[in-house]
Coordinates of C-alpha atoms and ligand atoms in Angstrom, one line a residue:
M14 CA 2.4 2.3 -29.8
I15 CA 2.8 6.0 -29.2
E16 CA -1.0 6.3 -28.7
R17 CA -1.1 3.3 -26.3
S18 CA 1.9 4.6 -24.2
A19 CA 0.3 8.1 -24.1
S20 CA -3.1 6.7 -23.1
F21 CA -1.6 4.6 -20.3
Y22 CA 0.3 7.6 -19.1
R23 CA -2.9 9.7 -19.0
E24 CA -4.6 6.9 -17.0
M25 CA -1.8 6.6 -14.5
N26 CA -1.4 10.4 -14.2
N27 CA -5.0 10.4 -12.9
R28 CA -3.9 8.3 -9.9
R29 CA -4.0 10.1 -6.5
S30 CA -3.5 8.9 -3.0
V31 CA -6.9 9.0 -1.5
R32 CA -7.6 9.2 2.3
H33 CA -11.4 9.4 2.2
F34 CA -13.2 6.1 1.2
S35 CA -16.7 5.1 0.5
D36 CA -17.9 1.9 2.3
E37 CA -19.4 0.6 -1.0
D38 CA -18.3 -3.0 -1.5
V39 CA -16.1 -4.2 -4.4
D40 CA -16.4 -7.7 -6.0
I41 CA -13.7 -10.0 -4.6
E42 CA -13.0 -11.1 -8.2
V43 CA -11.6 -7.6 -8.9
I44 CA -9.3 -7.8 -5.9
E45 CA -8.2 -11.3 -7.0
N46 CA -7.3 -10.0 -10.5
I47 CA -5.4 -7.1 -9.0
I48 CA -3.3 -9.4 -6.9
R49 CA -2.8 -11.8 -9.8
T50 CA -1.4 -8.7 -11.7
A51 CA 1.0 -7.9 -8.9
G52 CA 2.1 -11.5 -8.9
T53 CA 3.3 -11.1 -12.5
S54 CA 6.1 -8.9 -11.2
P55 CA 9.8 -9.8 -11.7
S56 CA 11.6 -11.0 -8.6
G57 CA 15.2 -12.0 -7.7
A58 CA 15.9 -15.5 -9.2
H59 CA 12.1 -15.8 -9.7
T60 CA 11.5 -16.4 -6.0
E61 CA 8.2 -14.4 -5.9
P62 CA 8.9 -13.3 -2.3
W63 CA 5.5 -11.7 -1.6
T64 CA 2.3 -12.4 0.3
F65 CA -0.8 -10.2 -0.1
V66 CA -3.1 -10.4 2.9
V67 CA -6.6 -9.3 2.0
V68 CA -8.7 -8.2 5.0
R69 CA -12.4 -7.7 4.4
D70 CA -13.6 -8.8 7.9
Q71 CA -14.9 -5.7 9.7
T72 CA -13.7 -6.9 13.2
I73 CA -10.2 -7.5 11.9
K74 CA -10.2 -4.1 10.1
Q75 CA -11.1 -2.5 13.5
D76 CA -8.3 -4.4 15.2
V77 CA -5.9 -3.2 12.5
R78 CA -7.1 0.4 13.0
N79 CA -6.7 0.1 16.8
I80 CA -3.1 -1.1 16.4
I81 CA -2.2 1.6 13.9
E82 CA -3.9 4.5 15.6
E83 CA -2.2 3.6 18.9
E84 CA 1.3 3.6 17.3
E85 CA 0.6 6.6 15.0
E86 CA -0.4 8.8 17.9
I87 CA 3.1 8.1 19.4
N88 CA 4.7 8.5 15.9
Y89 CA 3.1 12.0 15.4
T90 CA 3.7 13.3 18.9
K91 CA 7.2 11.7 19.7
R92 CA 8.9 9.7 17.0
M93 CA 8.6 11.7 13.8
G94 CA 9.9 15.0 15.0
K95 CA 9.0 18.6 14.1
Q96 CA 10.4 18.7 10.6
W97 CA 8.6 15.5 9.5
T98 CA 5.2 16.6 10.8
K99 CA 5.7 20.0 9.3
D100 CA 6.5 18.5 5.9
L101 CA 3.2 16.5 6.1
Q102 CA 1.0 19.4 6.9
P103 CA -0.1 20.0 3.2
L104 CA -1.3 16.4 3.1
K105 CA -3.5 17.0 6.2
T106 CA -2.7 13.6 7.7
S107 CA -3.1 12.7 11.3
Y108 CA -3.0 9.7 13.5
I109 CA -6.7 9.1 13.1
K110 CA -7.2 6.6 10.2
E111 CA -10.9 6.4 9.5
Y112 CA -10.2 4.8 6.1
L113 CA -8.9 1.6 7.8
T114 CA -12.5 0.8 8.8
T115 CA -14.4 2.4 5.9
A116 CA -12.6 1.0 2.9
P117 CA -14.1 -2.4 1.9
Y118 CA -10.6 -4.0 1.8
L119 CA -7.2 -3.6 3.4
L120 CA -4.3 -5.2 1.4
L121 CA -1.3 -5.8 3.5
V122 CA 1.8 -6.5 1.5
F123 CA 4.4 -8.7 3.2
K124 CA 7.9 -9.4 1.9
Q125 CA 9.3 -12.9 2.6
I126 CA 12.8 -12.4 3.7
Y127 CA 13.5 -16.1 3.0
G128 CA 11.4 -18.9 1.6
I129 CA 10.8 -22.4 3.2
K130 CA 10.8 -25.5 1.1
D131 CA 8.5 -28.5 1.8
N132 CA 11.4 -30.2 3.6
G133 CA 11.8 -27.2 5.9
K134 CA 15.0 -26.0 4.3
R135 CA 15.5 -22.3 3.8
V136 CA 15.5 -20.7 0.3
N137 CA 17.4 -17.4 -0.4
H138 CA 15.1 -14.6 -1.5
Y139 CA 17.5 -12.3 -3.3
Y140 CA 16.5 -8.7 -3.5
N141 CA 13.2 -9.4 -1.7
E142 CA 12.5 -5.8 -0.7
I143 CA 12.9 -4.3 -4.2
S144 CA 11.1 -7.3 -5.7
V145 CA 8.1 -6.7 -3.4
A146 CA 8.3 -2.9 -4.0
I147 CA 8.1 -3.5 -7.7
A148 CA 5.1 -5.8 -7.2
T149 CA 3.5 -3.1 -5.1
G150 CA 3.9 -0.6 -8.0
M151 CA 2.2 -3.1 -10.3
L152 CA -0.6 -3.5 -7.7
L153 CA -1.1 0.3 -7.6
A154 CA -1.3 0.4 -11.5
A155 CA -3.8 -2.5 -11.4
I156 CA -5.9 -0.7 -8.8
Q157 CA -6.0 2.4 -10.9
N158 CA -6.8 0.4 -14.0
A159 CA -9.8 -1.2 -12.2
G160 CA -11.2 2.3 -11.4
L161 CA -10.5 2.0 -7.7
V162 CA -8.4 4.1 -5.3
T163 CA -5.9 3.4 -2.7
L164 CA -3.3 5.0 -0.3
T165 CA 0.3 3.8 -0.1
S166 CA 0.8 3.6 3.7
T167 CA 3.7 2.4 5.7
P168 CA 2.6 2.2 9.3
L169 CA 5.7 2.9 11.3
N170 CA 6.4 0.5 14.2
C171 CA 3.1 -1.5 13.6
G172 CA 4.7 -4.4 11.7
P173 CA 5.1 -6.9 14.5
K174 CA 1.6 -6.4 16.0
L175 CA -0.1 -6.6 12.6
K176 CA 1.9 -9.6 11.7
A177 CA 0.8 -11.3 14.9
L178 CA -2.8 -10.3 14.4
L179 CA -2.9 -11.8 10.9
G180 CA -1.0 -14.9 11.9
R181 CA 1.9 -14.4 9.5
P182 CA 5.0 -16.6 9.8
N183 CA 8.5 -15.6 11.0
N184 CA 9.9 -15.2 7.4
E185 CA 7.5 -12.4 6.5
K186 CA 7.7 -8.7 7.3
L187 CA 5.1 -6.1 6.6
L188 CA 6.2 -3.7 3.8
I189 CA 3.1 -1.7 2.9
L190 CA -0.6 -1.4 3.8
L191 CA -3.2 -0.3 1.1
P192 CA -6.8 0.4 1.8
V193 CA -8.7 -0.3 -1.4
G194 CA -12.2 0.8 -2.5
Y195 CA -14.1 3.7 -4.1
P196 CA -13.4 7.2 -3.1
H197 CA -16.0 8.9 -0.8
K198 CA -18.3 11.2 -2.8
D199 CA -16.8 14.2 -1.0
A200 CA -13.2 13.0 -1.1
R201 CA -10.6 15.7 -1.7
V202 CA -6.9 15.5 -2.5
P203 CA -4.2 18.1 -2.1
D204 CA -3.3 20.2 -5.2
L205 CA 0.0 18.5 -6.0
K206 CA 2.1 19.1 -9.1
R207 CA 4.3 16.4 -10.6
K208 CA 7.8 17.0 -11.8
S209 CA 8.1 17.6 -15.6
L210 CA 9.8 15.2 -17.9
D211 CA 12.8 17.5 -18.1
N212 CA 13.2 17.1 -14.4
I213 CA 13.0 13.4 -14.2
M214 CA 14.6 12.2 -17.5
V215 CA 18.2 12.5 -18.7
L216 CA 18.8 11.5 -22.3
I217 CA 22.4 10.9 -23.2
Ligands
IYR23 N1 2.7 7.0 8.4 C1 2.1 8.3 8.8 C2 2.8 9.5 8.4 C3 3.0 9.8 7.0 C4 4.3 9.7 6.5 C5 4.6 10.1 5.2 I1 6.5 10.1 4.6 C6 3.5 10.4 4.3 O1 3.8 10.7 3.0 C7 2.2 10.4 4.8 C8 2.0 10.1 6.2 C9 0.6 8.3 8.3 O2 0.2 7.4 7.6 O3 -0.1 9.2 8.7

């Protein structure tokens, strides 16, 4: 048990957010298994309040990129403010999002703020945001386990336009967008350090 837990930690500790993707394709079966894994997450009253939209169509990926870059340009120059853009400088991010058209898949994670029964009646989706956030964590672990990379992105102010583009219903809201694929052969990541166990764990 100790060896298994240590080996899973080592695998997960290798995970990094990657912003440079190869355009090499990935078998859809791998993506399906990753999403099946996310679907094993716990949820409030077992309501499973998530929808994972998988985009592999190049034209739609370009549409997603256009929507996001248009908004992100305004975010970076007007909405985010000096401190926020300064805090992001070590990550070398910008409003240009090439990965949105290079990665073979975009996974858009929607939370269902309520459910709809067959008879049209609404179902309460308790704790839907935290449930979908947990499912996204499992999705990240499954992507890492498969040997693929991703980037946890939350495109500010793009939700309504992306939801319309993808034809999602009124009860869904975009939570997170993940490009998924192999890293570009020249991909680089910032030299980040993680907090030590002493800094994140309190034993009482
Ligand atoms: N959403 C923007 C900005 C951004 C915000 C945070 I907080 C990050 O950790 C990284 C980026 C973008 O994707 O560029």
